[in-house]
């Protein structure tokens, strides 16, 4: 019995029926249904100083900032979106952010966002025209 992806409620063992073949420019890539359902969460733990983030590792990143950081992002792809879930332990700030490709970083008002101290902050970025657009939602706390 064929099932649509929207009808799947749980992925158990991967079978050949769970694989989708995508043909692009003569090459074929197999992608499993599991690839559409979950993505890795990269937990970098406590960080400070200069940090490098390889965006090819995933789309979800968790950091606890213990002091000021300077962020270098690499391996970004056009159209890609990612999320940083950041806890500011004390009063740290993001002092700079760069793309190793040399593209521009665009933030509201043309400055890096301020971090809400002793709270969770969510940063959403997406790559467009070789640059990174970064938005922020801050001051999350448990209820």
Coordinates of N, CA and C in Angstrom, one line a residue:
X1 N 0.8 -1.2 0.0 CA 0.0 0.0 0.0 C 0.9 1.2 0.0
X2 N 0.7 2.1 -0.9 CA 1.4 3.4 -1.0 C 0.9 4.4 0.0
X3 N 1.8 5.1 0.6 CA 1.4 6.2 1.6 C 2.1 7.5 1.1
X4 N 1.4 8.5 1.3 CA 1.9 9.9 1.0 C 2.7 10.3 2.2
X5 N 3.7 11.2 2.0 CA 4.5 11.6 3.2 C 3.6 12.2 4.3
X6 N 2.5 12.9 3.9 CA 1.7 13.6 4.8 C 0.9 12.5 5.6
X7 N 0.8 11.3 5.2 CA 0.1 10.3 5.9 C 0.9 9.5 6.8
X8 N 2.2 9.7 6.8 CA 3.1 8.9 7.7 C 3.0 9.5 9.1
X9 N 2.8 8.7 10.0 CA 2.8 9.2 11.4 C 4.1 8.8 12.2
X10 N 4.8 7.8 11.7 CA 6.0 7.4 12.4 C 6.9 6.7 11.4
X11 N 8.2 7.1 11.4 CA 9.1 6.4 10.6 C 9.9 5.4 11.5
X12 N 9.8 4.2 11.1 CA 10.4 3.1 11.9 C 11.7 2.7 11.2
X13 N 11.8 1.7 10.4 CA 13.0 1.3 9.7 C 12.9 1.8 8.3
X14 N 14.1 2.3 7.8 CA 14.2 2.8 6.5 C 14.1 1.6 5.5
X15 N 13.2 1.7 4.5 CA 13.1 0.7 3.5 C 13.2 1.4 2.1
X16 N 13.4 0.7 1.1 CA 13.5 1.2 -0.3 C 12.2 2.1 -0.6
X17 N 11.1 1.7 -0.1 CA 9.9 2.5 -0.3 C 9.9 3.9 0.3
X18 N 10.8 4.1 1.4 CA 10.9 5.3 2.0 C 11.9 6.3 1.4
X19 N 12.5 5.9 0.2 CA 13.5 6.7 -0.4 C 12.9 7.3 -1.7
X20 N 13.2 8.6 -1.9 CA 12.8 9.4 -3.0 C 14.0 9.6 -3.9
X21 N 13.9 9.4 -5.2 CA 15.0 9.7 -6.1 C 14.8 11.1 -6.7
X22 N 15.8 11.9 -6.6 CA 15.7 13.2 -7.2 C 16.8 13.3 -8.3
X23 N 16.3 13.6 -9.5 CA 17.2 13.7 -10.7 C 17.4 15.2 -11.0
X24 N 18.7 15.6 -11.0 CA 19.0 17.0 -11.3 C 20.2 17.0 -12.2
X25 N 20.0 17.5 -13.5 CA 21.1 17.7 -14.4 C 21.8 16.4 -14.7
X26 N 21.1 15.3 -14.7 CA 21.6 14.0 -15.1 C 22.1 13.2 -13.9
X27 N 22.3 13.8 -12.7 CA 22.7 13.0 -11.6 C 21.5 12.7 -10.7
X28 N 21.6 11.6 -10.0 CA 20.5 11.2 -9.2 C 20.9 11.2 -7.7
X29 N 20.1 11.7 -6.8 CA 20.4 11.7 -5.4 C 19.2 11.0 -4.7
X30 N 19.5 10.1 -3.8 CA 18.4 9.5 -3.0 C 18.3 10.2 -1.7
X31 N 17.0 10.6 -1.4 CA 16.7 11.2 -0.1 C 15.7 10.4 0.6
X32 N 15.9 10.1 1.9 CA 14.9 9.3 2.6 C 13.9 10.2 3.2
X33 N 12.7 9.7 3.5 CA 11.7 10.4 4.1 C 12.2 11.0 5.4
X34 N 13.0 10.2 6.1 CA 13.6 10.6 7.4 C 14.3 12.0 7.2
X35 N 15.0 12.2 6.1 CA 15.7 13.5 5.9 C 14.7 14.6 5.9
X36 N 13.5 14.4 5.5 CA 12.5 15.5 5.5 C 11.9 15.7 6.9
X37 N 12.0 14.7 7.7 CA 11.3 14.8 9.0 C 12.1 15.4 10.1
X38 N 13.4 15.0 10.2 CA 14.2 15.6 11.3 C 15.5 16.0 10.8
X39 N 16.1 17.0 11.6 CA 17.4 17.5 11.2 C 18.2 17.5 12.5
X40 N 19.5 17.4 12.4 CA 20.3 17.4 13.6 C 20.3 18.8 14.3
X41 N 20.4 18.7 15.6 CA 20.6 20.0 16.4 C 22.0 19.9 16.9
X42 N 22.8 21.0 16.5 CA 24.2 21.1 16.9 C 24.3 21.9 18.2
X43 N 24.7 21.2 19.3 CA 24.8 21.9 20.5 C 26.3 22.2 20.8
X44 N 26.7 23.5 20.6 CA 28.1 23.8 20.8 C 28.5 24.1 22.2
X45 N 27.5 24.0 23.2 CA 27.8 24.2 24.6 C 28.2 25.7 24.9
X46 N 29.0 25.9 25.9 CA 29.4 27.2 26.3 C 30.6 27.7 25.4
X47 N 30.4 28.9 24.9 CA 31.4 29.5 24.0 C 31.7 30.9 24.3
X48 N 32.9 31.3 23.9 CA 33.4 32.7 24.1 C 34.5 32.9 23.1
X49 N 34.9 34.2 22.9 CA 36.0 34.5 21.9 C 35.6 34.3 20.5
X50 N 36.5 33.9 19.7 CA 36.2 33.6 18.3 C 35.6 32.2 18.1
X51 N 34.5 32.2 17.4 CA 33.9 30.9 17.1 C 33.6 30.8 15.6
X52 N 33.8 29.6 15.1 CA 33.5 29.3 13.7 C 32.3 28.3 13.6
X53 N 31.4 28.7 12.8 CA 30.2 27.8 12.6 C 30.1 27.3 11.2
X54 N 30.1 26.0 11.0 CA 30.0 25.4 9.7 C 28.6 25.1 9.4
X55 N 27.9 25.9 8.6 CA 26.5 25.8 8.3 C 26.2 24.5 7.6
X56 N 27.2 23.8 7.0 CA 26.9 22.5 6.3 C 26.5 21.4 7.3
X57 N 26.8 21.6 8.6 CA 26.5 20.6 9.6 C 25.1 20.5 10.0
X58 N 24.3 21.5 9.8 CA 22.9 21.4 10.1 C 22.2 22.8 10.0
X59 N 21.0 22.9 10.5 CA 20.2 24.1 10.4 C 19.9 24.7 11.8
X60 N 20.1 23.9 12.8 CA 19.7 24.3 14.2 C 21.0 24.2 15.1
X61 N 21.3 25.3 15.7 CA 22.5 25.4 16.5 C 22.1 26.0 17.9
X62 N 22.7 25.5 18.9 CA 22.5 25.9 20.3 C 23.8 26.4 20.9
X63 N 23.8 27.6 21.5 CA 25.0 28.1 22.1 C 24.7 28.7 23.5
X64 N 25.6 28.7 24.4 CA 25.6 29.5 25.6 C 26.8 30.4 25.6
X65 N 26.5 31.7 25.5 CA 27.6 32.7 25.5 C 28.0 33.0 26.9
X66 N 29.3 32.8 27.2 CA 29.8 33.1 28.6 C 30.6 34.4 28.6
X67 N 30.9 34.9 27.4 CA 31.6 36.1 27.2 C 31.4 36.6 25.8
X68 N 32.0 37.7 25.4 CA 31.8 38.3 24.1 C 32.3 37.3 23.0
X69 N 31.6 37.3 21.9 CA 32.0 36.4 20.8 C 32.1 37.1 19.5
X70 N 33.0 36.6 18.6 CA 33.1 37.0 17.3 C 32.8 35.8 16.4
X71 N 31.8 35.9 15.5 CA 31.3 34.7 14.8 C 31.7 34.7 13.4
X72 N 32.3 33.6 12.9 CA 32.6 33.4 11.5 C 31.8 32.2 11.0
X73 N 31.0 32.5 9.9 CA 30.1 31.5 9.4 C 30.7 31.0 8.1
X74 N 30.6 29.7 7.8 CA 31.2 29.1 6.6 C 30.2 28.1 6.0
X75 N 30.4 27.8 4.7 CA 29.7 26.8 4.0 C 28.2 27.1 3.9
X76 N 27.9 28.4 3.7 CA 26.5 28.8 3.5 C 26.1 28.5 2.1
X77 N 24.8 28.2 1.8 CA 24.3 27.9 0.5 C 23.1 28.9 0.2
X78 N 23.0 29.3 -1.0 CA 21.9 30.2 -1.5 C 20.6 29.5 -1.1
X79 N 19.7 30.3 -0.5 CA 18.4 29.8 -0.2 C 18.3 29.1 1.2
X80 N 19.4 28.9 1.8 CA 19.4 28.1 3.0 C 19.0 29.0 4.2
X81 N 18.3 28.3 5.2 CA 17.8 29.0 6.4 C 18.4 28.2 7.6
X82 N 18.7 29.0 8.6 CA 19.2 28.3 9.8 C 18.8 29.1 11.1
X83 N 18.8 28.4 12.2 CA 18.4 29.1 13.5 C 19.5 28.9 14.5
X84 N 19.8 30.0 15.3 CA 20.7 29.9 16.4 C 19.8 30.2 17.7
X85 N 19.9 29.2 18.6 CA 19.2 29.4 19.9 C 20.3 29.7 20.9
X86 N 20.3 30.9 21.4 CA 21.5 31.4 22.2 C 21.0 31.8 23.6
X87 N 21.7 31.3 24.6 CA 21.5 31.7 25.9 C 22.7 32.7 26.3
X88 N 22.4 33.8 26.8 CA 23.4 34.8 27.2 C 23.6 34.7 28.7
X89 N 24.7 34.1 29.1 CA 25.0 33.9 30.5 C 25.7 35.1 31.0
X90 N 25.0 36.0 31.7 CA 25.7 37.3 32.1 C 25.4 38.4 31.1
X91 N 26.4 39.1 30.7 CA 26.3 40.2 29.8 C 27.2 40.2 28.6
X92 N 27.2 39.1 27.8 CA 28.0 39.0 26.7 C 27.4 39.7 25.5
X93 N 28.2 39.9 24.4 CA 27.7 40.5 23.2 C 28.3 39.8 22.0
X94 N 27.7 40.0 20.8 CA 28.2 39.5 19.6 C 29.0 40.7 19.0
X95 N 30.3 40.6 19.0 CA 31.1 41.8 18.6 C 31.3 41.9 17.1
X96 N 31.2 40.8 16.4 CA 31.3 40.8 15.0 C 30.8 39.5 14.4
X97 N 30.4 39.6 13.1 CA 29.9 38.4 12.4 C 30.3 38.5 11.0
X98 N 30.9 37.4 10.4 CA 31.4 37.5 9.0 C 31.0 36.2 8.3
X99 N 30.9 36.3 7.0 CA 30.8 35.1 6.2 C 32.2 34.8 5.5
X100 N 32.7 33.6 5.6 CA 34.0 33.3 5.0 C 34.0 33.5 3.5
X101 N 32.8 33.5 2.9 CA 32.7 33.7 1.5 C 32.9 35.2 1.1
X102 N 32.8 36.1 2.1 CA 32.9 37.5 1.9 C 31.6 38.2 1.6
X103 N 30.5 37.5 1.7 CA 29.2 38.1 1.5 C 28.8 39.1 2.6
X104 N 27.9 39.9 2.4 CA 27.4 40.9 3.4 C 26.4 40.2 4.4
X105 N 26.4 40.8 5.6 CA 25.4 40.4 6.6 C 24.5 41.5 6.8
X106 N 23.2 41.3 6.7 CA 22.2 42.3 6.8 C 21.4 42.1 8.1
X107 N 21.3 43.2 8.9 CA 20.6 43.2 10.2 C 19.7 44.4 10.2
X108 N 18.6 44.4 11.0 CA 17.7 45.5 11.1 C 18.6 46.7 11.7
X109 N 18.5 47.8 11.0 CA 19.2 49.0 11.4 C 20.7 49.0 11.1
X110 N 21.2 47.9 10.4 CA 22.6 47.9 10.0 C 23.5 47.6 11.2
X111 N 23.1 47.1 12.3 CA 23.9 46.7 13.4 C 23.6 45.3 13.9
X112 N 24.5 44.6 14.5 CA 24.3 43.3 15.1 C 23.3 43.5 16.2
X113 N 22.4 42.5 16.4 CA 21.4 42.6 17.5 C 22.1 42.6 18.9
X114 N 21.4 43.3 19.8 CA 21.8 43.2 21.2 C 21.2 41.9 21.8
X115 N 21.9 41.3 22.7 CA 21.5 40.0 23.3 C 20.8 40.4 24.6
X116 N 19.6 39.8 24.8 CA 19.0 39.9 26.1 C 19.8 39.1 27.1
X117 N 20.2 39.7 28.2 CA 21.1 39.0 29.2 C 20.3 38.1 30.0
X118 N 21.0 37.0 30.4 CA 20.4 35.9 31.2 C 19.0 35.5 30.7
X119 N 19.0 35.3 29.4 CA 17.7 34.9 28.7 C 18.1 34.1 27.4
X120 N 17.1 33.5 26.8 CA 17.3 32.8 25.6 C 17.0 33.8 24.4
X121 N 17.7 33.7 23.4 CA 17.6 34.6 22.2 C 17.5 33.7 21.0
X122 N 16.6 34.0 20.0 CA 16.5 33.2 18.8 C 16.9 34.1 17.6
X123 N 17.9 33.6 16.8 CA 18.4 34.3 15.6 C 18.0 33.4 14.4
X124 N 17.4 34.0 13.5 CA 17.0 33.3 12.2 C 17.8 33.9 11.1
X125 N 18.5 33.1 10.3 CA 19.2 33.7 9.2 C 18.8 32.9 7.9
X126 N 18.9 33.6 6.8 CA 18.8 33.0 5.5 C 19.7 33.6 4.5
X127 N 20.2 32.8 3.6 CA 21.2 33.3 2.6 C 20.5 33.7 1.3
X128 N 20.7 34.9 0.9 CA 20.1 35.4 -0.4 C 21.1 36.3 -1.1
X129 N 21.2 36.1 -2.4 CA 22.2 36.9 -3.2 C 23.6 36.9 -2.6
X130 N 24.0 35.8 -2.0 CA 25.4 35.7 -1.5 C 25.6 36.3 -0.1
X131 N 24.5 36.9 0.4 CA 24.6 37.5 1.7 C 23.7 36.8 2.7
X132 N 23.8 37.2 4.0 CA 23.0 36.6 5.0 C 22.1 37.7 5.7
X133 N 20.8 37.4 5.7 CA 19.8 38.2 6.4 C 19.6 37.6 7.8
X134 N 19.8 38.4 8.8 CA 19.7 37.9 10.2 C 18.7 38.7 10.9
X135 N 17.7 37.9 11.5 CA 16.7 38.6 12.3 C 16.8 38.0 13.7
X136 N 16.2 38.7 14.7 CA 16.3 38.3 16.1 C 14.9 38.4 16.8
X137 N 14.7 37.4 17.6 CA 13.7 37.4 18.6 C 14.4 37.2 20.0
X138 N 14.2 38.0 21.0 CA 15.0 37.9 22.2 C 14.1 37.8 23.4
X139 N 14.8 37.6 24.5 CA 14.3 37.6 25.9 C 13.2 36.5 26.1
X140 N 13.5 35.3 25.7 CA 12.6 34.2 25.9 C 12.9 33.7 27.3
X141 N 11.9 33.3 28.0 CA 12.0 32.7 29.4 C 10.9 31.7 29.6
X142 N 11.2 30.7 30.4 CA 10.2 29.7 30.7 C 9.0 30.3 31.4
X143 N 7.8 29.7 31.1 CA 6.6 30.1 31.8 C 6.1 29.0 32.7

